[in-house]
Short mmCIF file of C-alpha atoms in Angstrom, two decimals:
data_model
loop_
_atom_site.label_atom_id
_atom_site.label_comp_id
_atom_site.label_asym_id
_atom_site.label_seq_id
_atom_site.Cartn_x
_atom_site.Cartn_y
_atom_site.Cartn_z
CA UNK A 25 15.60 -6.77 9.86
CA UNK A 26 16.22 -3.48 8.24
CA UNK A 27 17.99 -3.08 4.79
CA UNK A 28 20.28 -0.46 6.46
CA UNK A 29 22.20 -1.35 9.72
CA UNK A 30 24.53 1.68 10.47
CA UNK A 31 27.04 1.58 13.39
CA UNK A 32 29.34 4.35 14.31
CA UNK A 33 32.77 4.12 16.15
CA UNK A 34 35.03 6.89 17.14
CA UNK A 35 35.61 9.56 19.67
CA UNK A 36 33.78 12.89 20.66
CA UNK A 37 33.35 13.85 17.06
CA UNK A 38 31.22 10.81 16.49
CA UNK A 39 29.62 10.63 19.90
CA UNK A 40 28.24 14.07 19.28
CA UNK A 41 29.81 16.32 21.84
CA UNK A 42 28.88 19.98 21.17
CA UNK A 43 25.45 19.07 20.02
CA UNK A 44 23.74 18.92 23.43
CA UNK A 45 19.99 18.39 23.65
CA UNK A 46 17.79 19.97 26.37
CA UNK A 47 17.85 16.76 28.49
CA UNK A 48 21.71 16.86 28.52
CA UNK A 49 22.23 14.02 26.08
CA UNK A 50 24.31 14.52 22.97
CA UNK A 51 23.00 14.02 19.53
CA UNK A 52 25.61 14.70 16.79
CA UNK A 53 26.13 14.02 13.05
CA UNK A 54 25.81 10.15 13.28
CA UNK A 55 22.39 10.47 14.96
CA UNK A 56 21.35 12.88 12.34
CA UNK A 57 22.55 10.58 9.70
CA UNK A 58 20.53 7.68 10.98
CA UNK A 59 17.48 9.76 10.98
CA UNK A 60 18.01 11.43 7.65
CA UNK A 61 18.66 8.09 6.16
CA UNK A 62 15.49 6.66 7.39
CA UNK A 63 13.65 9.80 6.14
CA UNK A 64 15.24 9.53 2.77
CA UNK A 65 14.47 5.78 2.13
CA UNK A 66 11.03 5.86 3.92
CA UNK A 67 12.01 2.81 5.97
CA UNK A 68 13.40 2.22 9.48
CA UNK A 69 17.08 2.15 9.86
CA UNK A 70 18.96 0.09 12.60
CA UNK A 71 21.50 2.30 14.26
CA UNK A 72 24.18 1.77 16.87
CA UNK A 73 26.83 4.23 18.14
CA UNK A 74 29.76 3.03 20.20
CA UNK A 75 31.82 6.19 20.07
CA UNK A 76 33.12 7.56 23.32
CA UNK A 77 34.73 11.04 23.87
CA UNK A 78 38.39 11.47 24.58
CA UNK A 79 39.45 8.18 22.97
CA UNK A 80 42.75 7.78 21.09
CA UNK A 81 42.59 5.87 17.86
CA UNK A 82 44.12 2.70 19.29
CA UNK A 83 41.48 2.20 21.93
CA UNK A 84 38.81 3.07 19.42
CA UNK A 85 39.89 0.17 17.17
CA UNK A 86 40.77 -2.19 20.17
CA UNK A 87 37.47 -1.60 22.12
CA UNK A 88 34.91 -0.62 19.58
CA UNK A 89 35.61 -2.27 16.19
CA UNK A 90 34.91 -5.93 16.99
CA UNK A 91 31.83 -5.23 19.10
CA UNK A 92 30.52 -3.00 16.21
CA UNK A 93 31.20 -5.78 13.66
CA UNK A 94 29.60 -8.34 15.88
CA UNK A 95 26.18 -6.48 15.35
CA UNK A 96 26.56 -7.57 11.69
CA UNK A 97 26.00 -4.04 10.32
CA UNK A 98 25.69 -3.17 6.58
CA UNK A 99 27.65 0.12 7.11
CA UNK A 100 30.27 1.16 9.67
CA UNK A 101 31.57 4.68 10.07
CA UNK A 102 35.01 5.21 11.27
CA UNK A 103 36.87 8.41 12.33
CA UNK A 104 39.73 8.71 14.76
CA UNK A 105 43.13 10.41 15.33
CA UNK A 106 41.88 13.68 16.39
CA UNK A 107 42.95 13.39 20.03
CA UNK A 108 46.23 11.59 18.90
CA UNK A 109 47.02 14.66 16.76
CA UNK A 110 47.21 16.92 19.67
CA UNK A 111 49.99 14.71 21.20
CA UNK A 112 53.52 15.61 19.90
CA UNK A 113 54.66 12.06 19.75
CA UNK A 114 51.90 10.69 17.55
CA UNK A 115 52.94 8.71 14.47
CA UNK A 116 50.72 9.86 11.59
CA UNK A 117 51.69 6.76 9.61
CA UNK A 118 50.52 4.53 12.52
CA UNK A 119 47.11 6.41 12.60
CA UNK A 120 46.83 5.86 8.94
CA UNK A 121 47.71 2.17 9.22
CA UNK A 122 44.88 1.84 11.76
CA UNK A 123 42.34 3.18 9.16
CA UNK A 124 43.52 0.30 6.92
CA UNK A 125 43.08 -2.19 9.58
CA UNK A 126 39.54 -1.09 9.99
CA UNK A 127 39.07 -1.33 6.29
CA UNK A 128 40.53 -4.98 6.20
CA UNK A 129 38.13 -6.18 8.97
CA UNK A 130 35.29 -4.44 7.24
CA UNK A 131 36.21 -6.32 3.97
CA UNK A 132 36.54 -9.57 5.85
CA UNK A 133 33.06 -9.18 7.35
CA UNK A 134 31.33 -7.70 4.15
CA UNK A 135 30.65 -4.39 5.69
CA UNK A 136 30.75 -1.23 3.85
CA UNK A 137 33.10 1.28 5.43
CA UNK A 138 32.25 5.00 5.60
CA UNK A 139 35.59 6.75 6.46
CA UNK A 140 35.41 10.30 7.78
CA UNK A 141 38.18 12.93 8.48
CA UNK A 142 37.27 15.17 11.31
CA UNK A 143 36.34 18.82 11.00
CA UNK A 144 39.20 21.45 11.32
CA UNK A 145 39.08 23.42 14.61
CA UNK A 146 42.53 25.00 14.22
CA UNK A 147 41.61 28.53 13.22
CA UNK A 148 40.34 29.27 16.73
CA UNK A 149 42.57 27.15 18.89
CA UNK A 150 46.03 27.96 20.61
CA UNK A 151 48.86 26.37 18.59
CA UNK A 152 46.64 26.74 15.53
CA UNK A 153 49.50 26.49 13.02
CA UNK A 154 50.84 23.09 14.47
CA UNK A 155 47.20 21.76 14.61
CA UNK A 156 46.60 22.70 10.98
CA UNK A 157 49.92 21.20 9.85
CA UNK A 158 49.34 17.92 11.65
CA UNK A 159 45.78 17.66 10.49
CA UNK A 160 46.79 18.43 6.89
CA UNK A 161 49.31 15.65 7.07
CA UNK A 162 46.94 13.24 8.73
CA UNK A 163 44.13 13.88 6.25
CA UNK A 164 46.26 13.46 3.34
CA UNK A 165 47.87 10.21 4.63
CA UNK A 166 44.44 8.54 5.05
CA UNK A 167 43.11 9.87 1.81
CA UNK A 168 46.26 8.49 0.08
CA UNK A 169 45.80 5.11 1.70
CA UNK A 170 42.21 4.86 0.39
CA UNK A 171 42.90 6.32 -3.10
CA UNK A 172 42.93 2.96 -4.80
CA UNK A 173 39.55 1.81 -3.02
CA UNK A 174 36.73 3.75 -4.84
CA UNK A 175 34.23 1.44 -3.15
CA UNK A 176 35.02 2.84 0.18
CA UNK A 177 32.53 5.61 1.08
CA UNK A 178 34.33 8.85 2.18
CA UNK A 179 33.27 12.06 3.92
CA UNK A 180 36.44 14.36 4.08
CA UNK A 181 35.46 17.24 6.43
CA UNK A 182 39.01 18.48 7.11
CA UNK A 183 39.31 20.34 3.80
CA UNK A 184 35.83 22.08 4.30
CA UNK A 185 36.81 25.72 4.86
CA UNK A 186 33.40 26.91 5.77
CA UNK A 187 33.14 24.12 8.38
CA UNK A 188 36.29 25.52 9.98
CA UNK A 189 34.88 29.10 10.68
CA UNK A 190 33.81 29.92 14.20
CA UNK A 191 30.07 29.86 13.39
CA UNK A 192 30.31 26.03 13.31
CA UNK A 193 31.96 25.46 16.58
CA UNK A 194 30.95 25.25 20.29
CA UNK A 195 32.25 27.42 23.17
CA UNK A 196 35.25 25.16 23.82
CA UNK A 197 36.29 25.75 20.11
CA UNK A 198 37.29 22.07 19.78
CA UNK A 199 33.92 20.46 19.27
CA UNK A 200 31.48 21.34 16.62
CA UNK A 201 28.13 23.01 17.54
CA UNK A 202 24.77 21.79 16.06
CA UNK A 203 25.42 23.64 12.88
CA UNK A 204 28.65 21.81 12.56
CA UNK A 205 27.09 18.47 13.23
CA UNK A 206 24.28 19.08 10.65
CA UNK A 207 26.86 20.09 8.04
CA UNK A 208 28.88 16.75 8.48
CA UNK A 209 25.60 14.88 8.52
CA UNK A 210 24.53 16.40 5.17
CA UNK A 211 28.16 15.46 3.74
CA UNK A 212 27.76 11.78 5.09
CA UNK A 213 24.20 11.34 3.75
CA UNK A 214 25.26 12.61 0.33
CA UNK A 215 28.21 10.18 0.37
CA UNK A 216 25.94 7.19 0.85
CA UNK A 217 23.68 8.43 -2.05
CA UNK A 218 20.78 10.18 -0.03
CA UNK A 219 19.76 13.72 -0.27
CA UNK A 220 19.88 15.64 2.99
CA UNK A 221 17.70 18.64 3.77
CA UNK A 222 19.28 21.51 2.02
CA UNK A 223 19.33 23.67 5.11
CA UNK A 224 21.59 21.06 6.99
CA UNK A 225 24.47 22.41 5.06
CA UNK A 226 24.38 25.76 6.81
CA UNK A 227 21.64 26.27 9.69
CA UNK A 228 21.23 29.91 10.87
CA UNK A 229 24.02 31.07 13.07
CA UNK A 230 23.80 30.59 16.72
CA UNK A 231 24.35 33.28 19.42
CA UNK A 232 27.92 33.42 20.30
CA UNK A 233 28.20 32.43 24.05
CA UNK A 234 31.94 31.73 23.89
CA UNK A 235 34.41 32.91 26.52
CA UNK A 236 37.32 35.21 25.63
CA UNK A 237 40.91 35.65 26.87
CA UNK A 238 41.82 34.11 30.30
CA UNK A 239 38.31 33.05 31.01
CA UNK A 240 38.41 30.63 27.99
CA UNK A 241 41.78 29.20 29.11
CA UNK A 242 40.43 28.66 32.61
CA UNK A 243 37.16 27.06 31.45
CA UNK A 244 38.42 24.84 28.56
CA UNK A 245 42.23 24.66 28.20
CA UNK A 246 43.32 24.26 31.68
CA UNK A 247 40.97 21.15 32.30
CA UNK A 248 42.36 19.58 29.17
CA UNK A 249 45.97 20.11 30.32
CA UNK A 250 45.15 18.69 33.78
CA UNK A 251 43.77 15.50 32.28
CA UNK A 252 46.89 15.13 30.28
CA UNK A 253 49.12 15.55 33.34
CA UNK A 254 46.98 13.07 35.22
CA UNK A 255 46.77 10.52 32.40
CA UNK A 256 42.92 10.63 32.40
CA UNK A 257 40.30 11.20 29.77
CA UNK A 258 36.93 13.06 29.40
CA UNK A 259 35.67 9.59 28.46
CA UNK A 260 36.63 7.53 31.47
CA UNK A 261 33.83 5.71 32.87
CA UNK A 262 31.48 6.52 30.11
CA UNK A 263 29.60 3.86 28.22
CA UNK A 264 28.49 3.94 24.60
CA UNK A 265 25.10 5.75 24.11
CA UNK A 266 23.87 3.02 21.70
CA UNK A 267 25.79 -0.21 22.17
CA UNK A 268 23.04 -2.16 20.50
CA UNK A 269 20.69 -1.52 17.70
CA UNK A 270 17.95 1.10 18.03
CA UNK A 271 15.30 1.43 15.34
CA UNK A 272 15.13 4.87 13.79
CA UNK A 273 11.85 5.34 11.92
CA UNK A 274 11.11 7.82 9.23
CA UNK A 275 9.77 11.18 10.29
CA UNK A 276 7.52 13.46 8.29
CA UNK A 277 9.41 16.57 7.42
#
């Protein structure tokens, strides 16, 4: 059994949406962390990822937390609330309470929690001021709840101003591109005491293939609105990409 058994739970941020591989699968920061961790320690790392795009924080906790803990990990990463934040009636205090519930369960099972805040997409989104304000409140609420727990590993991405600039975001402006996912992975690896490749903090900029004006709204905003009206989610019918352990072996770099 590996010394490091790392499981990730969450939504599209943790699933890896925006970091699509040539075969159509998504990678994302959590996959990168698993590989970077194995490379850093020179030993295999066991890795699972139960995150599914589009999930609100309650379904993340209700559907992913216990199956993740049942795998008996050494480390569990948790992020949620980004989708809730876009809904006007969301209680920020309730979201912060669920972070504490995850922490309590990790304490009970002897699992080290890695708590993350999401990256900040507000600069390039409609309703940017509202999203910025709600994200600031959510980020501060979670950080305040964890302030007296220095043993909890934290990776706060929301305050990262460089990460919020357009060069780290995909065409939909809501999900990070590969540059963004690498930057988050570098922060998480640093938080667990490992040294990431230096270039992960800021890979070369990608060609801007994003749409503008009405074309952007038709391609990305309208489908989101339609899902809200229908009560559906981009994650409906999707399964976790790594519901059980996969072994990630060190690579020569």
